[in-house]
Amino acid sequence: MKKHLLLTGISTVLLSAVSYGEINLRDNYNGSTMWGYNGLEIRSNFSNVSLKTNDETKIYDLKNLSIRNNLEQLTNYLETENKDTENLFSLGYSGFNSSSYKNNGYSILLGKANSNNNRIGLKFNFIDGHYKENSNKLKEKDYNGALFYSSKNLNLITYLGKAETKENKESSKNLYYGVYGKWKKELSSYSYYFEAFEYLEPSIYFDTQLQRFTMKDSLNKKHNDTANSTIGIELKNSLDFDEFKLTTTLDIGYNREFLKNKKYRSFEIKEKSLDNLAARIQMNLKYSESTDIFIGYSSKKSLNNGNYSNKGTVGFTFRF
């Protein structure tokens, strides 16, 4: 309770400070500020995950899914946010839920856009996590930050996190860091050759994640490294209704893990799910520039064995 009150107090102070700062405001015809353009916003999303993987690496895989989920949520946000707003201050909450691992995340995002509609910024997160399966119970505190760059075709994120897990009186300290990038190119110039693309906006995308996760307890310190990439096709359809805009996005791609001998080095086993099929569908409803509501479902299925991960997500953004 004290922690939530402290976070609320800090957020209130920061929000007050930014509201009186020098923020580029978008004015309407009578000179007053329009909703959605003053750079202040609140965001929230909740993800529910199901996973099939090796029992001995399950908690580690769930943690990696949580890290990846935060990267994908930030990328999705940067792809859809309005870069006409020069200065950005955003408060966020995220929930992550599975049958054995749950966490609550609280974030502050600061961003600045230039005249070329490129945005750079920082995002800070605090995550409170719990793992429970059979007789195993773990508590987790995670502090992490990310530096990002966003343009029309490229989103690039570097991140660093420190997590401490406790089981009874024993604890371990984990450090992770990495880089995630996603490049996307619209193929609208090819729509002329494909009648089906008359109502769809096709794009090709490529993403890569490089990460080191160091696990340290009283006896051992070992590094787990991952390097994986996805290449795929994205199809998008947009419908406008007065001030509402409904956008549906579907993408499908092939994912490859390259470091099979290093991903689970702490567990002394090799990764067997090297080739994966990844798919996602998402619907986003936007009202003017003030409100976004989205719902999505994604799946990643191994082509080598029966392992998989499925994720359903809902969320919203409200801009003042």
CSV table of C-alpha atoms in Angstrom, one decimal:
chain,number,residue,atom,x,y,z
A,1,MET,CA,0.0,0.0,0.0
A,2,LYS,CA,2.8,2.4,0.9
A,3,LYS,CA,4.6,1.6,-2.4
A,4,HIS,CA,1.4,2.4,-4.4
A,5,LEU,CA,1.0,5.7,-2.5
A,6,LEU,CA,4.6,6.6,-3.1
A,7,LEU,CA,4.3,5.9,-6.9
A,8,THR,CA,1.1,7.9,-7.0
A,9,GLY,CA,2.8,10.8,-5.3
A,10,ILE,CA,5.8,10.8,-7.5
A,11,SER,CA,3.6,10.6,-10.6
A,12,THR,CA,1.5,13.5,-9.4
A,13,VAL,CA,4.6,15.7,-8.8
A,14,LEU,CA,6.1,14.9,-12.2
A,15,LEU,CA,2.7,15.4,-14.0
A,16,SER,CA,2.4,18.8,-12.3
A,17,ALA,CA,5.9,19.8,-13.3
A,18,VAL,CA,5.5,18.8,-16.9
A,19,SER,CA,2.1,20.5,-17.2
A,20,TYR,CA,3.8,23.9,-16.5
A,21,GLY,CA,6.8,23.2,-18.7
A,22,GLU,CA,7.4,24.5,-22.2
A,23,ILE,CA,5.3,22.1,-24.2
A,24,ASN,CA,4.3,22.6,-27.9
A,25,LEU,CA,0.6,22.8,-27.8
A,26,ARG,CA,-1.7,22.3,-30.8
A,27,ASP,CA,-4.4,25.0,-30.8
A,28,ASN,CA,-7.9,24.9,-32.4
A,29,TYR,CA,-9.6,27.7,-34.3
A,30,ASN,CA,-10.4,29.8,-31.2
A,31,GLY,CA,-6.9,29.5,-29.7
A,32,SER,CA,-7.6,26.9,-27.0
A,33,THR,CA,-5.7,23.6,-26.7
A,34,MET,CA,-7.1,20.6,-28.5
A,35,TRP,CA,-7.4,17.3,-26.7
A,36,GLY,CA,-4.6,14.9,-27.6
A,37,TYR,CA,-2.0,17.5,-28.5
A,38,ASN,CA,-0.5,18.8,-25.2
A,39,GLY,CA,1.9,15.9,-24.7
A,40,LEU,CA,0.4,14.4,-21.5
A,41,GLU,CA,-1.1,10.9,-21.5
A,42,ILE,CA,-1.9,7.8,-19.5
A,43,ARG,CA,-1.6,4.3,-20.9
A,44,SER,CA,-2.5,0.8,-19.7
A,45,ASN,CA,-2.3,-2.7,-21.1
A,46,PHE,CA,-2.9,-6.2,-19.8
A,47,SER,CA,-1.6,-9.4,-21.3
A,48,ASN,CA,-2.6,-13.0,-20.6
A,49,VAL,CA,-0.1,-15.7,-21.7
A,50,SER,CA,-0.1,-19.4,-22.1
A,51,LEU,CA,3.1,-21.3,-22.6
A,52,LYS,CA,4.5,-24.8,-23.3
A,53,THR,CA,8.2,-25.2,-22.7
A,54,ASN,CA,10.7,-27.3,-20.7
A,55,ASP,CA,9.8,-27.5,-17.1
A,56,GLU,CA,13.3,-26.7,-15.9
A,57,THR,CA,13.4,-23.4,-17.9
A,58,LYS,CA,9.8,-22.4,-17.5
A,59,ILE,CA,10.3,-19.5,-15.0
A,60,TYR,CA,13.2,-18.2,-17.1
A,61,ASP,CA,11.1,-18.4,-20.3
A,62,LEU,CA,8.2,-16.6,-18.7
A,63,LYS,CA,10.6,-13.8,-17.6
A,64,ASN,CA,11.9,-13.5,-21.2
A,65,LEU,CA,8.3,-13.4,-22.4
A,66,SER,CA,7.6,-10.5,-20.0
A,67,ILE,CA,10.7,-8.6,-21.3
A,68,ARG,CA,9.7,-9.3,-24.9
A,69,ASN,CA,6.1,-8.2,-24.2
A,70,ASN,CA,7.4,-4.8,-22.9
A,71,LEU,CA,9.5,-4.3,-26.0
A,72,GLU,CA,6.7,-5.2,-28.3
A,73,GLN,CA,4.2,-3.0,-26.5
A,74,LEU,CA,6.6,0.0,-26.7
A,75,THR,CA,7.2,-0.6,-30.4
A,76,ASN,CA,3.5,-0.9,-31.1
A,77,TYR,CA,3.0,2.4,-29.3
A,78,LEU,CA,5.8,4.2,-31.2
A,79,GLU,CA,4.4,3.0,-34.5
A,80,THR,CA,0.9,4.4,-33.8
A,81,GLU,CA,1.5,7.5,-31.7
A,82,ASN,CA,1.2,11.1,-33.1
A,83,LYS,CA,4.7,12.5,-33.6
A,84,ASP,CA,3.2,16.0,-34.3
A,85,THR,CA,3.3,16.4,-30.5
A,86,GLU,CA,6.9,17.6,-29.8
A,87,ASN,CA,7.2,16.8,-26.1
A,88,LEU,CA,5.7,13.7,-24.6
A,89,PHE,CA,5.2,12.7,-20.9
A,90,SER,CA,3.3,9.4,-20.4
A,91,LEU,CA,2.4,7.4,-17.3
A,92,GLY,CA,1.7,3.7,-17.8
A,93,TYR,CA,0.5,0.5,-16.1
A,94,SER,CA,1.0,-3.0,-17.5
A,95,GLY,CA,-0.2,-6.3,-16.3
A,96,PHE,CA,1.2,-9.7,-17.3
A,97,ASN,CA,-0.5,-12.9,-16.3
A,98,SER,CA,0.1,-16.6,-16.8
A,99,SER,CA,-0.8,-19.7,-14.8
A,100,SER,CA,2.4,-19.5,-12.7
A,101,TYR,CA,3.9,-16.1,-13.2
A,102,LYS,CA,2.2,-12.7,-12.7
A,103,ASN,CA,3.6,-9.2,-12.6
A,104,ASN,CA,2.4,-5.6,-12.4
A,105,GLY,CA,4.5,-2.9,-14.1
A,106,TYR,CA,4.5,0.9,-13.6
A,107,SER,CA,6.3,3.2,-16.1
A,108,ILE,CA,7.2,6.7,-16.9
A,109,LEU,CA,8.0,7.6,-20.6
A,110,LEU,CA,9.6,10.8,-21.8
A,111,GLY,CA,10.0,11.6,-25.5
A,112,LYS,CA,10.8,14.4,-27.8
A,113,ALA,CA,10.1,14.6,-31.6
A,114,ASN,CA,11.9,16.8,-34.2
A,115,SER,CA,10.7,18.4,-37.4
A,116,ASN,CA,11.3,15.2,-39.3
A,117,ASN,CA,8.8,13.2,-37.2
A,118,ASN,CA,11.5,11.2,-35.5
A,119,ARG,CA,11.2,10.6,-31.8
A,120,ILE,CA,13.8,9.8,-29.1
A,121,GLY,CA,13.1,9.2,-25.5
A,122,LEU,CA,13.5,7.2,-22.3
A,123,LYS,CA,11.2,4.8,-20.5
A,124,PHE,CA,11.6,3.7,-16.9
A,125,ASN,CA,9.8,0.7,-15.4
A,126,PHE,CA,9.3,-0.9,-12.0
A,127,ILE,CA,7.9,-4.4,-12.0
A,128,ASP,CA,6.5,-6.4,-9.0
A,129,GLY,CA,6.4,-10.1,-9.9
A,130,HIS,CA,5.3,-13.4,-8.3
A,131,TYR,CA,6.0,-16.9,-9.4
A,132,LYS,CA,4.1,-19.9,-8.0
A,133,GLU,CA,3.9,-23.5,-9.1
A,134,ASN,CA,3.5,-26.5,-6.9
A,135,SER,CA,5.7,-25.8,-3.8
A,136,ASN,CA,7.9,-23.2,-5.6
A,137,LYS,CA,7.2,-19.6,-4.6
A,138,LEU,CA,9.3,-16.7,-5.8
A,139,LYS,CA,9.0,-12.9,-5.4
A,140,GLU,CA,10.6,-10.5,-7.8
A,141,LYS,CA,11.5,-6.8,-7.9
A,142,ASP,CA,12.6,-5.5,-11.3
A,143,TYR,CA,13.9,-2.1,-12.2
A,144,ASN,CA,14.7,-1.4,-15.8
A,145,GLY,CA,15.0,1.4,-18.3
A,146,ALA,CA,15.1,1.8,-22.1
A,147,LEU,CA,16.4,4.3,-24.5
A,148,PHE,CA,14.5,4.4,-27.8
A,149,TYR,CA,14.6,6.0,-31.3
A,150,SER,CA,11.6,6.0,-33.6
A,151,SER,CA,11.1,7.0,-37.2
A,152,LYS,CA,8.7,6.1,-40.0
A,153,ASN,CA,10.4,2.8,-40.9
A,154,LEU,CA,12.6,2.0,-37.9
A,155,ASN,CA,12.2,1.6,-34.2
A,156,LEU,CA,15.3,0.9,-32.1
A,157,ILE,CA,15.3,0.2,-28.3
A,158,THR,CA,18.3,-0.5,-26.0
A,159,TYR,CA,17.4,-1.7,-22.5
A,160,LEU,CA,19.0,-2.5,-19.2
A,161,GLY,CA,17.3,-4.2,-16.2
A,162,LYS,CA,18.1,-5.5,-12.7
A,163,ALA,CA,15.9,-8.0,-11.1
A,164,GLU,CA,16.1,-9.6,-7.7
A,165,THR,CA,14.2,-12.8,-6.9
A,166,LYS,CA,13.6,-14.3,-3.4
A,167,GLU,CA,12.6,-17.8,-2.3
A,168,ASN,CA,12.2,-18.1,1.4
A,169,LYS,CA,15.5,-16.7,2.7
A,170,GLU,CA,17.5,-17.3,-0.5
A,171,SER,CA,17.8,-14.7,-3.2
A,172,SER,CA,19.4,-14.3,-6.6
A,173,LYS,CA,20.3,-11.1,-8.5
A,174,ASN,CA,19.8,-11.0,-12.2
A,175,LEU,CA,21.1,-8.5,-14.7
A,176,TYR,CA,19.9,-8.3,-18.3
A,177,TYR,CA,20.5,-6.0,-21.2
A,178,GLY,CA,20.1,-6.0,-24.9
A,179,VAL,CA,18.9,-4.3,-28.0
A,180,TYR,CA,15.7,-4.7,-30.0
A,181,GLY,CA,15.0,-3.3,-33.5
A,182,LYS,CA,12.2,-3.4,-35.9
A,183,TRP,CA,12.3,-2.2,-39.5
A,184,LYS,CA,9.2,-2.0,-41.6
A,185,LYS,CA,8.7,-0.9,-45.2
A,186,GLU,CA,5.3,-0.2,-46.9
A,187,LEU,CA,4.7,-1.9,-50.2
A,188,SER,CA,1.8,0.3,-51.3
A,189,SER,CA,3.5,0.8,-54.7
A,190,TYR,CA,2.8,-2.8,-55.5
A,191,SER,CA,-0.9,-2.6,-54.7
A,192,TYR,CA,-1.5,-1.9,-58.4
A,193,TYR,CA,-0.5,-5.4,-59.3
A,194,PHE,CA,-2.7,-7.2,-56.7
A,195,GLU,CA,-6.4,-6.6,-56.7
A,196,ALA,CA,-6.7,-7.9,-53.1
A,197,PHE,CA,-4.5,-5.1,-51.9
A,198,GLU,CA,-7.1,-2.5,-53.0
A,199,TYR,CA,-8.4,-2.4,-49.4
A,200,LEU,CA,-5.2,-3.5,-47.7
A,201,GLU,CA,-1.9,-1.8,-46.9
A,202,PRO,CA,0.9,-4.4,-47.2
A,203,SER,CA,4.3,-4.0,-45.5
A,204,ILE,CA,7.4,-6.2,-45.0
A,205,TYR,CA,9.0,-6.2,-41.6
A,206,PHE,CA,12.2,-7.5,-40.0
A,207,ASP,CA,13.0,-7.5,-36.3
A,208,THR,CA,15.9,-8.7,-34.2
A,209,GLN,CA,16.6,-9.1,-30.5
A,210,LEU,CA,20.0,-9.5,-28.9
A,211,GLN,CA,20.1,-10.1,-25.1
A,212,ARG,CA,22.3,-11.2,-22.3
A,213,PHE,CA,20.7,-12.4,-19.1
A,214,THR,CA,23.1,-12.9,-16.2
A,215,MET,CA,21.9,-15.2,-13.3
A,216,LYS,CA,23.8,-14.9,-10.0
A,217,ASP,CA,23.2,-16.6,-6.7
A,218,SER,CA,25.5,-17.4,-3.8
A,219,LEU,CA,27.2,-20.2,-5.7
A,220,ASN,CA,27.1,-19.4,-9.4
A,221,LYS,CA,27.2,-16.7,-12.0
A,222,LYS,CA,26.2,-17.7,-15.5
A,223,HIS,CA,25.3,-15.9,-18.7
A,224,ASN,CA,22.4,-16.8,-21.0
A,225,ASP,CA,22.5,-15.2,-24.4
A,226,THR,CA,19.9,-15.1,-27.1
A,227,ALA,CA,19.9,-13.8,-30.7
A,228,ASN,CA,16.7,-14.2,-32.7
A,229,SER,CA,15.2,-12.5,-35.7
A,230,THR,CA,11.8,-12.5,-37.5
A,231,ILE,CA,10.9,-11.6,-41.1
A,232,GLY,CA,7.3,-11.4,-42.2
A,233,ILE,CA,4.5,-9.7,-44.0
A,234,GLU,CA,2.0,-7.2,-42.4
A,235,LEU,CA,-1.4,-6.4,-43.8
A,236,LYS,CA,-3.4,-3.4,-42.6
A,237,ASN,CA,-6.9,-2.1,-43.2
A,238,SER,CA,-8.3,1.2,-42.0
A,239,LEU,CA,-11.9,2.5,-41.8
A,240,ASP,CA,-13.0,6.0,-40.9
A,241,PHE,CA,-16.3,6.9,-39.2
A,242,ASP,CA,-16.5,10.6,-38.5
A,243,GLU,CA,-13.9,11.1,-35.7
A,244,PHE,CA,-13.4,7.4,-35.2
A,245,LYS,CA,-10.8,5.3,-37.0
A,246,LEU,CA,-10.7,1.5,-36.9
A,247,THR,CA,-7.4,-0.1,-37.9
A,248,THR,CA,-7.0,-3.9,-38.2
A,249,THR,CA,-3.5,-5.3,-38.5
A,250,LEU,CA,-2.5,-8.9,-39.4
A,251,ASP,CA,1.0,-10.1,-39.7
A,252,ILE,CA,2.7,-13.5,-40.1
A,253,GLY,CA,6.4,-14.3,-40.1
A,254,TYR,CA,9.2,-16.8,-39.6
A,255,ASN,CA,11.4,-16.5,-36.4
A,256,ARG,CA,14.8,-18.0,-35.9
A,257,GLU,CA,16.9,-18.5,-32.8
A,258,PHE,CA,20.6,-18.5,-33.6
A,259,LEU,CA,22.3,-19.3,-30.2
A,260,LYS,CA,21.0,-22.7,-29.4
A,261,ASN,CA,24.0,-23.6,-27.2
A,262,LYS,CA,24.0,-20.3,-25.2
A,263,LYS,CA,20.3,-19.5,-24.6
A,264,TYR,CA,20.0,-21.9,-21.6
A,265,ARG,CA,23.7,-22.1,-20.6
A,266,SER,CA,22.7,-21.7,-16.9
A,267,PHE,CA,20.6,-24.8,-17.2
A,268,GLU,CA,23.2,-26.8,-19.2
A,269,ILE,CA,20.7,-27.7,-21.9
A,270,LYS,CA,20.3,-26.6,-25.6
A,271,GLU,CA,17.5,-24.8,-27.2
A,272,LYS,CA,15.5,-27.1,-29.5
A,273,SER,CA,12.8,-24.6,-30.7
A,274,LEU,CA,15.1,-22.9,-33.3
A,275,ASP,CA,12.5,-22.4,-36.0
A,276,ASN,CA,9.2,-20.7,-35.2
A,277,LEU,CA,6.1,-19.5,-36.9
A,278,ALA,CA,4.9,-16.1,-35.5
A,279,ALA,CA,1.5,-14.5,-36.1
A,280,ARG,CA,-0.5,-11.6,-34.7
A,281,ILE,CA,-3.8,-9.8,-35.2
A,282,GLN,CA,-4.7,-6.5,-33.6
A,283,MET,CA,-7.6,-4.1,-33.8
A,284,ASN,CA,-7.1,-0.4,-32.8
A,285,LEU,CA,-10.0,2.0,-32.4
A,286,LYS,CA,-9.0,5.7,-32.3
A,287,TYR,CA,-11.2,8.6,-31.3
A,288,SER,CA,-9.8,11.9,-32.7
A,289,GLU,CA,-6.3,12.2,-31.2
A,290,SER,CA,-7.4,11.8,-27.6
A,291,THR,CA,-8.2,8.1,-27.1
A,292,ASP,CA,-6.9,4.7,-28.4
A,293,ILE,CA,-8.3,1.4,-27.5
A,294,PHE,CA,-6.8,-1.9,-28.8
A,295,ILE,CA,-7.2,-5.6,-28.5
A,296,GLY,CA,-4.8,-8.2,-30.0
A,297,TYR,CA,-3.8,-11.8,-30.1
A,298,SER,CA,-0.4,-13.2,-31.0
A,299,SER,CA,1.0,-16.7,-31.2
A,300,LYS,CA,4.5,-18.3,-31.6
A,301,LYS,CA,4.6,-22.0,-32.5
A,302,SER,CA,7.8,-24.1,-32.8
A,303,LEU,CA,8.3,-25.9,-36.1
A,304,ASN,CA,10.8,-28.3,-34.3
A,305,ASN,CA,8.6,-29.6,-31.5
A,306,GLY,CA,5.3,-28.9,-29.7
A,307,ASN,CA,6.4,-25.8,-27.7
A,308,TYR,CA,4.4,-22.6,-28.1
A,309,SER,CA,3.5,-19.3,-26.6
A,310,ASN,CA,0.1,-17.5,-27.0
A,311,LYS,CA,-0.7,-14.0,-25.8
A,312,GLY,CA,-3.9,-12.0,-25.7
A,313,THR,CA,-3.7,-8.2,-25.0
A,314,VAL,CA,-6.1,-5.4,-24.3
A,315,GLY,CA,-5.1,-1.8,-23.6
A,316,PHE,CA,-5.9,1.9,-24.0
A,317,THR,CA,-4.1,5.3,-24.3
A,318,PHE,CA,-5.8,8.6,-23.2
A,319,ARG,CA,-4.2,11.9,-24.3
A,320,PHE,CA,-5.0,15.1,-22.6
